[in-house]
Amino acid sequence: MRYRITSILAASCLLAPIAVAQDGWTGEGAFSAGYTTGNTETADLGLSLKLNRKSGFWTYSGEAAADYGETDSVETKNRYFLAGEVDRQIGDKLFAFGRTSYEKDEFSGFDSRLFVGGGLGYLILEGEPTNWSVQGGPGIKIDEVRATTTLVNGAPVTTPATTEESFAFVGKSEFAHAFNDAVSLTNTTDFIYAQESTQIGNVLALTAALTDKFSARFSIDVRHDTNPPPGFEATDTATRISLVYGFGG
């Protein structure tokens, strides 16, 4: 499992210079150190990459993130996340989008989670110093739930692995405010609603520019599942300090 996560991390590092080479691509890469509570309590390291490209009425964006941690030489965190989105402007503030995301977390009780869907979005605020957009729409959610064993009245009870496919609804809010040329605050809230379980995430981040390309970032990431598998916590919280490199533009 360690080799798989290492491959994801290496791929993230290699994608950044490729993106810069492509005309019109902008984005950022970040290296982070953090502490996670919830299903595991561990210090961890992470890499992330965000890409964005605009072409006329179309906007293409992608995201990759990977986190790995150990406690006393024992793996306690191994998660990666991939997402891609295509937006089409259909008015001054209205846009349509298609989105897919994939998550694999060794310590969440879910072997993997996949979402494919789309809908409409709206730019509530646009320009300096504040930007705010919201979006939402229907889709399909597929959860691969791993087998779990818990004690019931002192006896082990095994819940078999299952695949849960369901109609879902995705929603997202992205807020950003620049206090000045060097310091900004962002808050991103997203959720995927389904009858079996609903995933809710929120990332609050404060970013301060160090140079033209490098920034320092402090963030709090909260993820909540309304119906986790037996024996798992519903909420994970990660506090991170990151060094961010911006490219393109």
Coordinates of C-alpha atoms in Angstrom, one line a residue:
M1 CA 0.0 0.0 0.0
R2 CA 2.9 2.3 0.7
Y3 CA 4.3 1.9 -2.8
R4 CA 0.9 2.8 -4.3
I5 CA 0.6 6.1 -2.3
T6 CA 4.2 6.9 -3.2
S7 CA 3.4 6.5 -6.9
I8 CA 0.5 8.9 -6.5
L9 CA 2.7 11.5 -4.8
A10 CA 5.4 11.2 -7.4
A11 CA 2.8 11.6 -10.2
S12 CA 1.5 14.8 -8.6
C13 CA 5.0 16.3 -8.6
L14 CA 5.5 15.4 -12.2
L15 CA 2.2 16.8 -13.4
A16 CA 3.0 20.4 -12.3
P17 CA 5.7 21.2 -14.8
I18 CA 3.7 19.4 -17.5
A19 CA 0.8 21.7 -16.8
V20 CA 3.0 24.8 -16.9
A21 CA 4.2 23.8 -20.3
Q22 CA 0.7 23.8 -21.6
D23 CA -0.4 27.2 -22.8
G24 CA -3.2 28.7 -20.7
W25 CA -2.9 26.3 -17.7
T26 CA -2.6 27.8 -14.2
G27 CA -2.6 26.2 -10.8
E28 CA -0.8 25.4 -7.6
G29 CA 1.1 22.6 -6.0
A30 CA 1.4 22.3 -2.2
F31 CA 3.4 20.3 0.3
S32 CA 1.8 20.0 3.7
A33 CA 2.4 18.7 7.2
G34 CA -0.6 18.1 9.4
Y35 CA -2.3 16.4 12.3
T36 CA -5.5 14.3 11.8
T37 CA -8.1 13.3 14.4
G38 CA -11.1 11.1 14.0
N39 CA -10.7 7.6 12.7
T40 CA -7.0 8.0 13.3
E41 CA -4.9 10.3 15.4
T42 CA -1.7 10.8 13.4
A43 CA 0.8 13.3 12.0
D44 CA 1.0 13.1 8.3
L45 CA 2.5 14.5 5.1
G46 CA 0.6 15.4 2.0
L47 CA 1.0 16.6 -1.6
S48 CA -1.7 18.3 -3.6
L49 CA -2.1 19.7 -7.1
K50 CA -4.8 22.0 -8.6
L51 CA -5.0 22.9 -12.3
N52 CA -7.2 25.4 -14.2
R53 CA -7.6 26.4 -17.8
K54 CA -10.0 28.7 -19.5
S55 CA -10.8 28.6 -23.2
G56 CA -13.6 30.9 -24.4
F57 CA -16.8 29.9 -22.6
W58 CA -15.2 26.7 -21.3
T59 CA -13.2 26.2 -18.1
Y60 CA -11.3 22.9 -17.3
S61 CA -10.1 22.1 -13.8
G62 CA -8.5 19.2 -12.0
E63 CA -7.4 18.3 -8.5
A64 CA -5.2 15.6 -7.0
A65 CA -4.3 15.1 -3.4
A66 CA -2.5 12.4 -1.3
D67 CA -1.9 12.1 2.4
Y68 CA 0.3 9.5 4.2
G69 CA 1.1 9.1 7.9
E70 CA 2.7 6.6 10.3
T71 CA 2.6 6.2 14.1
D72 CA 5.4 4.2 15.7
S73 CA 6.3 2.8 12.2
V74 CA 2.8 1.6 11.6
E75 CA 0.7 3.1 8.8
T76 CA -2.1 5.1 10.2
K77 CA -3.2 7.3 7.2
N78 CA -3.2 6.5 3.5
R79 CA -5.7 8.5 1.4
Y80 CA -5.8 10.0 -2.1
F81 CA -8.4 12.0 -4.0
L82 CA -8.8 12.8 -7.7
A83 CA -11.4 15.1 -9.3
G84 CA -12.0 16.7 -12.7
E85 CA -14.6 19.3 -13.8
V86 CA -15.7 21.0 -17.0
D87 CA -17.7 24.3 -16.8
R88 CA -19.6 26.0 -19.6
Q89 CA -20.5 29.7 -19.2
I90 CA -24.1 30.2 -20.3
G91 CA -24.7 33.7 -18.9
D92 CA -22.9 36.6 -17.2
K93 CA -23.1 34.7 -13.9
L94 CA -24.7 31.3 -14.7
F95 CA -22.8 28.2 -15.8
A96 CA -23.3 24.5 -16.4
F97 CA -20.8 21.9 -15.1
G98 CA -19.9 18.2 -15.3
R99 CA -17.9 16.7 -12.5
T100 CA -16.3 13.4 -11.5
S101 CA -14.4 12.5 -8.3
Y102 CA -12.7 9.4 -6.9
E103 CA -11.5 8.9 -3.3
K104 CA -9.7 6.0 -1.7
D105 CA -9.0 6.0 2.1
E106 CA -7.5 3.0 3.8
F107 CA -8.8 4.1 7.2
S108 CA -12.4 5.3 6.5
G109 CA -14.2 2.0 6.2
F110 CA -14.8 2.7 2.5
D111 CA -12.5 1.0 0.0
S112 CA -13.4 3.6 -2.6
R113 CA -16.0 6.3 -3.4
L114 CA -16.8 7.4 -6.9
F115 CA -19.2 10.2 -8.1
V116 CA -20.2 11.3 -11.6
G117 CA -22.7 14.1 -12.2
G118 CA -23.4 17.6 -13.3
G119 CA -25.7 20.6 -12.9
L120 CA -25.7 24.4 -12.8
G121 CA -23.7 27.0 -10.9
Y122 CA -24.0 30.7 -10.2
L123 CA -21.4 33.4 -9.5
I124 CA -22.8 35.3 -6.5
L125 CA -19.9 37.7 -6.2
E126 CA -17.2 38.2 -8.8
G127 CA -14.2 40.6 -8.7
E128 CA -11.9 42.1 -6.1
P129 CA -11.6 41.7 -3.3
T130 CA -14.4 39.0 -2.9
N131 CA -15.4 36.0 -5.0
W132 CA -18.2 33.5 -4.2
S133 CA -19.8 30.8 -6.4
V134 CA -22.2 28.0 -5.7
Q135 CA -23.2 25.0 -7.8
G136 CA -25.3 21.8 -7.6
G137 CA -26.9 19.0 -9.5
P138 CA -27.7 15.3 -9.7
G139 CA -25.4 12.4 -10.3
I140 CA -24.5 8.8 -9.5
K141 CA -22.5 7.7 -6.4
I142 CA -20.8 4.4 -6.0
D143 CA -19.4 3.4 -2.6
E144 CA -17.2 0.3 -2.2
V145 CA -17.6 -0.6 1.5
R146 CA -15.0 -3.0 2.9
A147 CA -15.8 -5.8 5.3
T148 CA -15.7 -4.9 9.0
T149 CA -15.7 -7.0 12.2
T150 CA -17.1 -5.6 15.4
L151 CA -17.8 -7.1 18.9
V152 CA -21.5 -7.5 19.8
N153 CA -22.1 -8.8 23.3
G154 CA -18.5 -10.0 23.3
A155 CA -18.8 -12.0 20.1
P156 CA -17.2 -10.9 16.8
V157 CA -19.7 -10.0 14.1
T158 CA -18.5 -9.5 10.5
T159 CA -20.3 -7.2 8.1
P160 CA -19.5 -8.4 4.5
A161 CA -18.1 -6.0 1.9
T162 CA -20.8 -4.4 -0.3
T163 CA -21.1 -2.1 -3.3
E164 CA -23.7 0.7 -2.9
E165 CA -24.9 2.4 -6.0
S166 CA -27.3 5.3 -5.6
F167 CA -28.8 8.5 -7.1
A168 CA -27.0 11.4 -5.5
F169 CA -26.9 15.2 -5.4
V170 CA -23.7 17.2 -5.4
G171 CA -23.3 20.8 -4.0
K172 CA -20.4 23.1 -3.6
S173 CA -19.7 26.6 -2.3
E174 CA -16.4 28.4 -3.0
F175 CA -15.7 31.7 -1.2
A176 CA -12.5 33.8 -1.4
H177 CA -11.6 37.2 0.1
A178 CA -8.4 39.1 -0.3
F179 CA -7.5 41.2 2.7
N180 CA -4.7 42.8 0.7
D181 CA -2.2 41.8 -2.1
A182 CA -0.5 39.3 0.2
V183 CA -3.1 37.7 2.5
S184 CA -6.4 35.9 1.5
L185 CA -9.0 33.8 3.2
T186 CA -10.9 30.9 1.4
N187 CA -13.7 28.6 2.5
T188 CA -14.8 25.7 0.4
T189 CA -17.8 23.6 1.4
D190 CA -18.9 20.6 -0.6
F191 CA -21.3 17.7 -0.1
I192 CA -22.6 14.6 -1.9
Y193 CA -26.0 13.6 -0.7
A194 CA -27.4 10.1 -1.1
Q195 CA -30.0 8.0 0.7
E196 CA -27.4 5.6 2.1
S197 CA -24.9 8.2 3.3
T198 CA -24.0 11.8 2.8
Q199 CA -20.4 13.2 2.6
I200 CA -19.9 16.8 3.8
G201 CA -16.5 18.5 3.7
N202 CA -15.3 22.0 4.6
V203 CA -11.8 23.5 4.1
L204 CA -11.1 26.9 5.7
A205 CA -7.7 28.3 4.7
L206 CA -5.6 31.4 5.4
T207 CA -2.9 32.0 2.8
A208 CA 0.0 34.6 3.0
A209 CA 2.3 35.3 0.1
L210 CA 6.1 34.8 0.7
T211 CA 7.3 35.6 -2.8
D212 CA 5.8 36.0 -6.2
K213 CA 5.5 32.2 -6.5
F214 CA 5.6 30.8 -3.0
S215 CA 3.0 31.2 -0.2
A216 CA 2.4 29.8 3.3
R217 CA -1.0 28.4 4.2
F218 CA -2.8 27.3 7.4
S219 CA -5.9 25.2 6.9
I220 CA -8.5 23.2 8.8
D221 CA -10.2 20.4 6.9
V222 CA -13.3 18.8 8.3
R223 CA -15.0 15.7 6.7
H224 CA -18.2 14.2 7.9
D225 CA -20.1 11.1 6.9
T226 CA -23.7 10.7 8.1
N227 CA -23.6 6.9 8.0
P228 CA -20.1 5.5 8.4
P229 CA -19.5 1.7 8.5
P230 CA -19.7 0.0 12.0
G231 CA -16.7 0.8 14.1
F232 CA -15.7 4.0 12.3
E233 CA -16.0 7.6 13.4
A234 CA -18.3 9.9 11.5
T235 CA -16.0 13.0 11.5
D236 CA -12.3 13.4 10.6
T237 CA -10.5 16.7 11.2
A238 CA -7.1 17.6 9.7
T239 CA -5.1 20.7 10.6
R240 CA -2.4 21.5 8.1
I241 CA 0.5 23.9 7.4
S242 CA 1.5 24.0 3.8
L243 CA 4.1 25.5 1.5
V244 CA 2.3 26.4 -1.8
Y245 CA 3.8 27.1 -5.2
G246 CA 1.7 28.9 -7.8
F247 CA 2.4 28.5 -11.5
G248 CA 1.1 29.8 -14.8
G249 CA -1.0 33.0 -15.3

